[in-house]
Coordinates of C-alpha atoms (C1' of nucleotides) in Angstrom, one line a residue:
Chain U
X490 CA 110.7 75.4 80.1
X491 CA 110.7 73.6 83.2
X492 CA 109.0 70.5 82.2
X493 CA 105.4 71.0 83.1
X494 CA 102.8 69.8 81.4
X495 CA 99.6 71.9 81.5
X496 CA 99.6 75.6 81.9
X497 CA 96.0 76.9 83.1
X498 CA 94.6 80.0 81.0
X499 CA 93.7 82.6 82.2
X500 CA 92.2 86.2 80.8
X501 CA 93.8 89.4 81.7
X502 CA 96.5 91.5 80.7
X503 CA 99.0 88.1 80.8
X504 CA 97.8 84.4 79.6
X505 CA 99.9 81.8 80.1
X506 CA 98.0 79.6 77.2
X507 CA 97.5 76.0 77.6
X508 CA 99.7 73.8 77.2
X509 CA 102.3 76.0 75.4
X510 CA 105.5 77.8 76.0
X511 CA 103.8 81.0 75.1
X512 CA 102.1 84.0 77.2
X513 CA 100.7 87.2 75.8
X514 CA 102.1 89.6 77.8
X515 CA 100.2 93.6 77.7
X516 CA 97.2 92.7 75.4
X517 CA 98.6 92.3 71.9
X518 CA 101.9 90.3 71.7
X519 CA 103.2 86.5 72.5
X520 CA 106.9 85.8 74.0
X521 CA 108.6 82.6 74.6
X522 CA 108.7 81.2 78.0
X523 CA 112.0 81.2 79.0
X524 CA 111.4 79.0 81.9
X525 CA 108.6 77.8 83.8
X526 CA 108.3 76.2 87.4
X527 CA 105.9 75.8 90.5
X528 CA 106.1 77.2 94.1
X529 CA 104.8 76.1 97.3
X530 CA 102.7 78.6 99.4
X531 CA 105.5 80.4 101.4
X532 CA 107.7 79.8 99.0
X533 CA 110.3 82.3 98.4
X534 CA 110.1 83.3 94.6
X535 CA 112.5 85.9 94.1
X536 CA 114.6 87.8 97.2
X537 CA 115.9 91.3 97.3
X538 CA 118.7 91.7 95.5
X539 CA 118.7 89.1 93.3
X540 CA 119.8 89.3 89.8
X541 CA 118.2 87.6 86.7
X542 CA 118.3 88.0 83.0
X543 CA 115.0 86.9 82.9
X544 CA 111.3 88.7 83.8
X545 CA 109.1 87.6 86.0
X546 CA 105.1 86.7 85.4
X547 CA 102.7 85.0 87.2
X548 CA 100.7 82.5 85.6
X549 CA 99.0 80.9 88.4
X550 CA 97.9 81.2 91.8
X551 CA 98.5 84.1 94.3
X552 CA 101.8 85.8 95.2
X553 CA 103.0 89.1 97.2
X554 CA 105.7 91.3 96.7
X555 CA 106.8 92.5 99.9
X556 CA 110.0 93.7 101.7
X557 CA 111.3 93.1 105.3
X558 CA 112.1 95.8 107.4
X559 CA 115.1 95.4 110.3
X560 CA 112.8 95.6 112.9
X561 CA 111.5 92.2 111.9
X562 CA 108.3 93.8 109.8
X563 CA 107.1 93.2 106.2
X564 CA 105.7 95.5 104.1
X565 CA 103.6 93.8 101.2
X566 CA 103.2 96.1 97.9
X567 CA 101.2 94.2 96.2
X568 CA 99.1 90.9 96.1
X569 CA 100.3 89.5 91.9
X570 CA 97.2 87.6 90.4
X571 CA 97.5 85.6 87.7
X572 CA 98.7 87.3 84.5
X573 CA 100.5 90.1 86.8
X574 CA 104.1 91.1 86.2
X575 CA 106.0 91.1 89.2
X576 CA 107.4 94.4 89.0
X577 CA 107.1 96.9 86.2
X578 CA 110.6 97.9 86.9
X579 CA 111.6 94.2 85.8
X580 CA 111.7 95.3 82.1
X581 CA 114.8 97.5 82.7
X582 CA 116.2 96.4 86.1
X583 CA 118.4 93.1 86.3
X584 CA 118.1 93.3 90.2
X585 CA 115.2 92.8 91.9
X586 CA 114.7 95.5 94.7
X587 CA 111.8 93.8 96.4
X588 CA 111.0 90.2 97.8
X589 CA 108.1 87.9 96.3
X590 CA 106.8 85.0 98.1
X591 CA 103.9 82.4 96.8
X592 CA 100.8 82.4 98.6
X593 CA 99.1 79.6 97.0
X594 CA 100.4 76.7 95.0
X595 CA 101.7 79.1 91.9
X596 CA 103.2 79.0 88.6
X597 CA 105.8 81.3 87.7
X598 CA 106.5 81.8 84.0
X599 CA 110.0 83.5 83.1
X600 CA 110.7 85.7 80.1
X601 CA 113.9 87.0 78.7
X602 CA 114.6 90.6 79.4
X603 CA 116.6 91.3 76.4
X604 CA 113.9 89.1 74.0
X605 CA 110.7 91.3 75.6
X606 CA 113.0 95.0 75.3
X607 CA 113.3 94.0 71.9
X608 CA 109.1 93.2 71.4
X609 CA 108.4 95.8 73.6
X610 CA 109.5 98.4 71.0
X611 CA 106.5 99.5 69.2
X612 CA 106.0 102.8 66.9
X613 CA 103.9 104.2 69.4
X614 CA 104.2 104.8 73.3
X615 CA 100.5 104.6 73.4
X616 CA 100.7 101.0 73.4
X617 CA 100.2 98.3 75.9
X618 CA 103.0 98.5 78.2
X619 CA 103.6 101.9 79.1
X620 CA 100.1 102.7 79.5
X621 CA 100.5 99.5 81.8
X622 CA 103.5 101.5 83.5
X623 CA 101.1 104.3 84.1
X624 CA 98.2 102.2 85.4
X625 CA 100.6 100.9 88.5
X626 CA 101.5 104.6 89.3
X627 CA 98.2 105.8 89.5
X628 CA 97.9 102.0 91.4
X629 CA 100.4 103.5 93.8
X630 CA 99.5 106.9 94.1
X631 CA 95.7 105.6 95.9
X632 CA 98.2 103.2 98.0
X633 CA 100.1 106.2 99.6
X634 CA 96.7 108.2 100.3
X635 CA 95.4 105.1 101.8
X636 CA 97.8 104.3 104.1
X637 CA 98.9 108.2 104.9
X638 CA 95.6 109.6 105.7
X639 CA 93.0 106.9 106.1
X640 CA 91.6 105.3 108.6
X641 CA 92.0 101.1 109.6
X642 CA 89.0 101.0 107.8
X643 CA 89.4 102.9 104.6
X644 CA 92.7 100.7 104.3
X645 CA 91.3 97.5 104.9
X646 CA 87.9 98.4 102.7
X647 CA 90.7 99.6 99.4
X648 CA 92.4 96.4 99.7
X649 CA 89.4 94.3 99.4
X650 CA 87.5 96.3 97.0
X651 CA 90.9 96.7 95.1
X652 CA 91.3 92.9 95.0
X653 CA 87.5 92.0 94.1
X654 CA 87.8 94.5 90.9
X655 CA 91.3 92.5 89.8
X656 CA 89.9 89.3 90.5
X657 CA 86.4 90.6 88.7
X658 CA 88.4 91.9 85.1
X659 CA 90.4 88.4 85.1
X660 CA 87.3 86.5 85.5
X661 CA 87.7 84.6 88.5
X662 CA 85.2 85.4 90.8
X663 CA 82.6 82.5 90.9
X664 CA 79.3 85.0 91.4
X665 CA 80.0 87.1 94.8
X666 CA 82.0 84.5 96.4
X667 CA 86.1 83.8 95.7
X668 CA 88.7 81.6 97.3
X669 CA 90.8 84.7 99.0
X670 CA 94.1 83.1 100.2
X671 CA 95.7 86.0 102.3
X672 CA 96.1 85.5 106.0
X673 CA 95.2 88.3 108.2
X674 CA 98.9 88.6 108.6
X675 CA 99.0 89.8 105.4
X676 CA 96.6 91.7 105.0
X677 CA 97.6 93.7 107.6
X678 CA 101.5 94.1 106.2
X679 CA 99.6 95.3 102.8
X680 CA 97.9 98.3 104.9
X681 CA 100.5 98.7 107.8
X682 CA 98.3 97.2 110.7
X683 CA 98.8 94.6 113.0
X684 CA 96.7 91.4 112.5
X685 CA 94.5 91.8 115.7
X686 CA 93.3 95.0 114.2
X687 CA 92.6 93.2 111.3
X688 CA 90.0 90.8 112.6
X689 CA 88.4 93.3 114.1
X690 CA 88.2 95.5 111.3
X691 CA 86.8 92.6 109.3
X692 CA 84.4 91.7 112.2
X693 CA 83.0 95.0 111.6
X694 CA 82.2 95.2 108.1
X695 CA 80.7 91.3 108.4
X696 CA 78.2 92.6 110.6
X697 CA 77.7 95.7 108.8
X698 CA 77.1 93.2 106.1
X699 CA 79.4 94.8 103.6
X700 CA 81.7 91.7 103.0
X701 CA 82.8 88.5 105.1
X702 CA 86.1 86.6 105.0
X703 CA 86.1 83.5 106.5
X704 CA 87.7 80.0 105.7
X705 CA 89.7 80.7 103.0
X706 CA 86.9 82.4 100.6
X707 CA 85.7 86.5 100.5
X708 CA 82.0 86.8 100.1
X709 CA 80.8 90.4 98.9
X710 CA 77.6 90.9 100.4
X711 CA 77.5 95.1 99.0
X712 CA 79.4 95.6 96.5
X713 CA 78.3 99.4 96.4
X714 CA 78.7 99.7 99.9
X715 CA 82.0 98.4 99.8
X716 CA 82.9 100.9 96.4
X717 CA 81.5 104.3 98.6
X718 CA 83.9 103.2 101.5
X719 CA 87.0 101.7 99.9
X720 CA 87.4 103.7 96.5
X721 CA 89.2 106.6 98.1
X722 CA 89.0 108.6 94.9
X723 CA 90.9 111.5 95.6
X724 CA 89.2 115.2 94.6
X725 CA 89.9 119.0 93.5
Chain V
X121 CA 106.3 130.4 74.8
X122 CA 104.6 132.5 77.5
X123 CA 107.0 135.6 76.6
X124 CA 109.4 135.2 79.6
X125 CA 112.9 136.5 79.0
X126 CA 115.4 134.6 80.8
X127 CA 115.6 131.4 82.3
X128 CA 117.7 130.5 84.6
X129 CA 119.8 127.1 83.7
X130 CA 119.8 124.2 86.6
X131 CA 121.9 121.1 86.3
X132 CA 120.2 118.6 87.1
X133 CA 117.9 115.9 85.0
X134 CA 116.4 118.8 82.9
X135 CA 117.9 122.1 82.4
X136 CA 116.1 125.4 80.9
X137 CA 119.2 126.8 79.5
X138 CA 119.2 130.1 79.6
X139 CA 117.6 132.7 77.4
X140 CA 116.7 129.7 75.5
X141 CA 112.9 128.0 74.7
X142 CA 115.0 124.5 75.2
X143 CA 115.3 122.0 77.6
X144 CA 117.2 119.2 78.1
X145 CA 115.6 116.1 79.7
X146 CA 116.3 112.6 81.0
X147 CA 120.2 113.1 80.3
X148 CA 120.2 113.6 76.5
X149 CA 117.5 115.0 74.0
X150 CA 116.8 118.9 73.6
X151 CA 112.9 119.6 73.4
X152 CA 111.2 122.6 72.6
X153 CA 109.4 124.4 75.2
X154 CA 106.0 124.8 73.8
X155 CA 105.2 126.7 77.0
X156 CA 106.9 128.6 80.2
X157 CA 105.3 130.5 82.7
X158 CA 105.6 131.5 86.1
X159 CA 103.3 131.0 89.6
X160 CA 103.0 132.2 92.6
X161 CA 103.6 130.4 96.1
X162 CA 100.3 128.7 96.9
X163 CA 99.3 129.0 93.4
X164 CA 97.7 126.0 91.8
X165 CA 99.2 124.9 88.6
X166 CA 97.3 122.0 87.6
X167 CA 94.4 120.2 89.2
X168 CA 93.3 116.4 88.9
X169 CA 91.1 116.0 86.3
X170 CA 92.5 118.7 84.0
X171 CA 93.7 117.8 80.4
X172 CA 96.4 118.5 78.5
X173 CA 98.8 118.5 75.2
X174 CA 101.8 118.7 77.2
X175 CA 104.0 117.3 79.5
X176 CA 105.2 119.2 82.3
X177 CA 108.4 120.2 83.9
X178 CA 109.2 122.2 86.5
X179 CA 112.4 124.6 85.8
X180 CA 112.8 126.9 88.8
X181 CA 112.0 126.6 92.5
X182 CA 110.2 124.1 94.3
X183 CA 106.5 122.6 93.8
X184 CA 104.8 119.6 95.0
X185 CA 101.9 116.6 93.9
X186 CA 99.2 115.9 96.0
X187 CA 95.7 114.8 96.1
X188 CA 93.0 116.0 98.2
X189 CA 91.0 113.7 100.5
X190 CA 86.8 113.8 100.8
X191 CA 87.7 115.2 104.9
X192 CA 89.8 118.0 103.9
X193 CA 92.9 115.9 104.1
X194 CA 95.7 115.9 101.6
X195 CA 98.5 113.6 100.8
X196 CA 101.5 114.9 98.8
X197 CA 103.2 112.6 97.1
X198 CA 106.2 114.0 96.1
X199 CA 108.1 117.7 96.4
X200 CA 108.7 118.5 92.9
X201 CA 112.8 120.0 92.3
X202 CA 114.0 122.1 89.7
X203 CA 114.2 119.6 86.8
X204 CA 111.6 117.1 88.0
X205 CA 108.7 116.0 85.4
X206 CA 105.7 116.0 87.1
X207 CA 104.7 112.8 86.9
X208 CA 106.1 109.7 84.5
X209 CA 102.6 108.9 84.0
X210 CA 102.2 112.4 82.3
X211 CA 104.2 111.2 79.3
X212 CA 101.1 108.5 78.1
X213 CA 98.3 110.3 80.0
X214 CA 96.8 113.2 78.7
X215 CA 94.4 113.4 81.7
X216 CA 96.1 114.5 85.4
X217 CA 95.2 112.4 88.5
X218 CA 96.8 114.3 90.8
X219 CA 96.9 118.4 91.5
X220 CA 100.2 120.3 91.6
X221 CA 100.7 123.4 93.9
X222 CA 103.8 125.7 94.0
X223 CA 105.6 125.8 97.0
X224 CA 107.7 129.4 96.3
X225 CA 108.2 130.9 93.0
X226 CA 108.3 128.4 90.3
X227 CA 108.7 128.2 86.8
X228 CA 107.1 125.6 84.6
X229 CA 108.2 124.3 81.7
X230 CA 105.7 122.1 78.8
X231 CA 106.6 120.0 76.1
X232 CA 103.9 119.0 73.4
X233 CA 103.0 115.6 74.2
X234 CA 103.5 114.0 70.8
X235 CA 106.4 115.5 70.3
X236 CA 107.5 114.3 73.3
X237 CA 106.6 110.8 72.8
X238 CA 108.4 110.9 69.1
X239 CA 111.7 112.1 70.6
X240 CA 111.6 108.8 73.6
X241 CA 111.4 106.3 71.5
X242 CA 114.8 105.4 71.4
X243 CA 116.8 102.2 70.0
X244 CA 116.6 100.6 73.2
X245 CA 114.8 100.6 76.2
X246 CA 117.5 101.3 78.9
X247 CA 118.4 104.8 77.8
X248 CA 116.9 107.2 80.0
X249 CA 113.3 108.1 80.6
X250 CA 112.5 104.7 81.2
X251 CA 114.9 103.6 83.9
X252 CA 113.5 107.7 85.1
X253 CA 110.5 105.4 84.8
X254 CA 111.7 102.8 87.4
X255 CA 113.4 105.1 89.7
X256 CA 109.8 106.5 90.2
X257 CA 108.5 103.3 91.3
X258 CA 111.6 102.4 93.7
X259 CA 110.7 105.9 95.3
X260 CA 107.3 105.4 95.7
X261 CA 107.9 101.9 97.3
X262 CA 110.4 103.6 99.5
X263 CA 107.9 106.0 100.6
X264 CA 105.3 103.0 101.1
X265 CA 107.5 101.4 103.6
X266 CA 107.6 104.4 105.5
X267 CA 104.2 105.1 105.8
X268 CA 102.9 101.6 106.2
X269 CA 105.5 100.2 108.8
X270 CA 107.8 103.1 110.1
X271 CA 108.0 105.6 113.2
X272 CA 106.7 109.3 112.8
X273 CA 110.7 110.1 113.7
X274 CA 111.8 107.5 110.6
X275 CA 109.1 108.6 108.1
X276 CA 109.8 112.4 108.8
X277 CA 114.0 111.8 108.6
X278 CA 113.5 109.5 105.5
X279 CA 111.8 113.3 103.4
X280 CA 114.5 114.9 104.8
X281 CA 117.1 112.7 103.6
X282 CA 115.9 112.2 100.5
X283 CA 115.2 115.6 100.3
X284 CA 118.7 116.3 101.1
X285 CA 119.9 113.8 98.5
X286 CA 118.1 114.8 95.3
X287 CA 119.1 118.7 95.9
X288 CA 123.0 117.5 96.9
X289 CA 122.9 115.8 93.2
X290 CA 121.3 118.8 91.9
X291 CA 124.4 120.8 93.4
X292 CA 121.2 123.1 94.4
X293 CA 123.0 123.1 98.2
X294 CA 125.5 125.7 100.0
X295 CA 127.9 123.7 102.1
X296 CA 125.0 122.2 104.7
X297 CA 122.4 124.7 104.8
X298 CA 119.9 125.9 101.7
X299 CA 116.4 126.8 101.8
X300 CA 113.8 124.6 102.2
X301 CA 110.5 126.6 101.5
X302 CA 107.8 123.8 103.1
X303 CA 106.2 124.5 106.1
X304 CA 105.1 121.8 109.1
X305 CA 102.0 121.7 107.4
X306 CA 103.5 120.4 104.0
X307 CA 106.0 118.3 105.6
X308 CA 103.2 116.5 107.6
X309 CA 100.8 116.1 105.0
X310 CA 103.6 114.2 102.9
X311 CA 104.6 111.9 105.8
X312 CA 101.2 111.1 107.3
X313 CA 101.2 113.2 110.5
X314 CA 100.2 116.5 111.8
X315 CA 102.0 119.7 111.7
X316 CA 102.0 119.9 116.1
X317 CA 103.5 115.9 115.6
X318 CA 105.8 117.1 112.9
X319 CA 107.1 120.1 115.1
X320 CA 108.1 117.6 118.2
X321 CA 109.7 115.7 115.8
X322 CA 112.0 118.1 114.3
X323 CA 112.8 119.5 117.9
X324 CA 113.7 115.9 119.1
X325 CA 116.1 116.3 115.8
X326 CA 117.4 119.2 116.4
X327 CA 118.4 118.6 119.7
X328 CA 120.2 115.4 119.2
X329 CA 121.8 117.4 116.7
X330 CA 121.2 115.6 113.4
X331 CA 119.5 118.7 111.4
X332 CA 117.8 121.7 112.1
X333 CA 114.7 123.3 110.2
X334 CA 114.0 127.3 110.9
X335 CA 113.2 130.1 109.3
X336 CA 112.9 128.2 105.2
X337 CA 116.5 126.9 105.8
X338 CA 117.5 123.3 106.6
X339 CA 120.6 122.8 108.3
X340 CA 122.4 119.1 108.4
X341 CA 123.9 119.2 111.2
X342 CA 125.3 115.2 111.4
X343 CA 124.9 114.0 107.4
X344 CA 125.7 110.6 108.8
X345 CA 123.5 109.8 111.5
X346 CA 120.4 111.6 109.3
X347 CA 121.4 108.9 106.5
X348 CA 121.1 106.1 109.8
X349 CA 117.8 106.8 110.6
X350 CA 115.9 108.1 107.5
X351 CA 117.5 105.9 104.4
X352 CA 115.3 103.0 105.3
X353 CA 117.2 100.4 103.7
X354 CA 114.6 97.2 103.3
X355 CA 116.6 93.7 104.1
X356 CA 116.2 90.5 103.0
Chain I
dC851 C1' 92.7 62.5 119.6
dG852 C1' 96.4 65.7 119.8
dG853 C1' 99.0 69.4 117.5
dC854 C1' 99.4 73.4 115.0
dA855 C1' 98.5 77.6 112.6
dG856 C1' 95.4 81.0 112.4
dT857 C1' 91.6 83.6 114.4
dT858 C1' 89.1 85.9 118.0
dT859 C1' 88.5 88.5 122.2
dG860 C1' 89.9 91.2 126.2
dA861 C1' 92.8 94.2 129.0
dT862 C1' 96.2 97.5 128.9
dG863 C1' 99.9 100.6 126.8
dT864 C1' 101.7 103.9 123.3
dT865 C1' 101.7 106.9 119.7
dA866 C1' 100.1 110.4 117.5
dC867 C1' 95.8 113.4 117.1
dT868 C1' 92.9 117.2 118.7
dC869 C1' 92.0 121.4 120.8
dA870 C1' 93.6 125.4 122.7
dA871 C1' 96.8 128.8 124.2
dT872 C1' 101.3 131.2 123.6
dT873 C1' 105.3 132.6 121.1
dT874 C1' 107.9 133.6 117.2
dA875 C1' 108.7 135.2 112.5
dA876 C1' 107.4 137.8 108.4
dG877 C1' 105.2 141.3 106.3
dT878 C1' 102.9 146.1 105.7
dG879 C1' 102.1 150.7 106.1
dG880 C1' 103.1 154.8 108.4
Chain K
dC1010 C1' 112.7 152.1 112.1
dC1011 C1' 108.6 150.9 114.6
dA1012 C1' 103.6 149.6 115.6
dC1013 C1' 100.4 146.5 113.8
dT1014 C1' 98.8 142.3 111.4
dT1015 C1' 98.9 137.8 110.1
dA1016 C1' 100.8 133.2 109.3
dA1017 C1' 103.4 129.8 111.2
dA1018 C1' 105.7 127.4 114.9
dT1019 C1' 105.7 125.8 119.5
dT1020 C1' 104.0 123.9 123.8
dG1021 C1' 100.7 121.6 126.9
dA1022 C1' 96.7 118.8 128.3
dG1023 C1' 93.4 115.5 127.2
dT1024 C1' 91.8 111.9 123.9
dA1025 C1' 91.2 108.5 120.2
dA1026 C1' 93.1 105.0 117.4
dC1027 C1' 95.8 101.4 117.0
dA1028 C1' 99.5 98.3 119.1
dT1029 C1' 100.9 95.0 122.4
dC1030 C1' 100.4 91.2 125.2
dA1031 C1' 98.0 87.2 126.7
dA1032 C1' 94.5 83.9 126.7
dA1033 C1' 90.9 81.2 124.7
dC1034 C1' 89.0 79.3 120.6
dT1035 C1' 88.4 77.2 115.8
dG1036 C1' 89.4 74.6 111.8
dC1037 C1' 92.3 71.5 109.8
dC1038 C1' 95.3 67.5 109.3
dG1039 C1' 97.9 63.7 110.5

DNA sequence: CGGCAGTTTGATGTTACTCAATTTAAGTGG
DNA sequence: CCACTTAAATTGAGTAACATCAAACTGCCG
């Protein structure tokens, strides 16, 4: 490990547990923390085309996996909470195809690849992992609808509600209220708008009285409201 | 099986060989077709929410996954090629998110499920349906970028060229010109425009002489420049 | 009290959508 | 093979949604 001393738990489908140089990775089984270390928000965690033995987890904190296009703009896949693994794709590829940078202060905890192949074999393909697998296509899927045929709204409303459902299964939502630590700049890379559009999006649904972002935190103010317009569930 | 009599083999990731209720997926294993039928063009084949036993593949012709929006919208998600499994997900879920539509003639393939699942699990994880598995998600993340934080010429020159690509490696093309059976309409619900945008988009194409689209055949006119613009290579 | 990063607001520009008309291609039946 | 029918492609004009650019404002921190 890399020599810290307390690891924060935290429920989900990853805990790192406290204090040890465990996690429990896809409900069920424990693997040894290969290494262990801290970032800084804006921190580059892992860069395109990088190559590591190990796979990636984070224990702590926020994160996004993103990559840069040449015309200078990002395109964020996904905000990691704690307990998320980076990339499903980690498990078999040795390079990284994407970019992840910390958001917050985070802790990153490391796994071996070979080591968690080997757990990772279990009798049945019912279990944990690949059902995992499955889960971040479907994930995906609602991603591609959402930014191919919805409006700035829908996109913006998806995120949020997306987000507030993650944070809600882990635990860490403090009543309606939760430290939120994206920028508008983010957000808008995650649904392919520009930041301006952003702030008035959000100005919108704060006077609509849906949800408000301001200061660092996300208050939901209607939750169902914010489920009818940023569920997107696709019919027929 | 359905009773059909011949099947017509395709290289590719899965082959029907012919005359044969056998197919041959992700590079190695023979399964047994529990089931093979045909459909029409603009015949449904399986809609989101159905259930089902078995996994399926399509054989012959050319099909494609989408999802319907509340407005009458509809994002496709992928053009589905002789050998293609419907979705990765399909190999843990026995419930569809997503509908499938065939394009021209098709012919569809299914595998029972548990049989299925008892034939992947392999001594190790790198053999084939799983890195199938992470191909998928590169893809999707491909396709992400492109809707998110690309032009309507990029996102419309990235199908093509991926398009182009995955039937090249199929060895399902005649020199520079084979069929390509999706209309404006399909082609713009898959990048996130309109059919009229779409249709000033391939004439801008076609007259700068990089490919051509008319009457169901698509003609690569300059494989280079087409690779240029639509391979969407993230940096950094 | 600056200084800085991030947010908010306004004015203007562009891209792609909408609506409508016209042309072309693909069948179909005689 | 041709007249007729229908679906799809093409083109144009007007519009809506979002981007761009620029300025003012806010909260935060030394």
């Amino acid at each position: 490990m890399g020599g810290e001393s307390e690891i924060e738990f935290h429920p989900g489908e990853l805990a790192a547990l406290a204090g040890e140089p465990f996690i429990e990775i896809f409900g069920s089984r424990r693997h040894v923390l290969q290494r262990c270390r801290m970032a800084h928000p804006g921190e580059r965690i892992v860069s395109c085309g990088d190559v590591s033995e190990n796979v990636f987890f984070l224990c702590k904190g926020w994160a996004f996996r993103f990559l840069r296009v040449p015309d200078g703009g990002r395109q964020i896949f996904d905000f990691l909470l704690p307990g998320d693994i980076f990339s499903p794709t980690s498990v078999v590829d040795e390079r990284f195809t994407f970019s992840v940078e910390a958001l917050t202060e985070v802790q990153v905890g490391e796994v071996q690849r070979e080591s968690l192949a080997r757990q990772l074999m279990s009798p049945t393909l019912q279990s944990g992992w690949v059902r995992d697998f499955a889960r971040h296509f479907r994930t995906t899927d609602e991603l591609i609808v959402a930014l191919g045929r919805r409006t700035a709204e829908d996109r913006v409303a998806h995120l949020i509600f997306q987000l507030t459902r993650r944070m809600w299964l882990r635990d860490l939502t403090r009543e309606h209220r939760f430290p939120f630590p994206a920028k508008l700049g983010h957000i808008a890379d995650a649904v392919g708008l520009t930041p301006e559009s952003v702030c008035r999006v959000l100005g919108r649904f704060r006077r609509r009285g849906i949800f408000a972002l301001s200061n660092g935190y996300l208050e939901i103010l209607n939750f169902d409201e914010l489920e009818r317009v940023g569920s997107l569930r696709g019919d027929i």
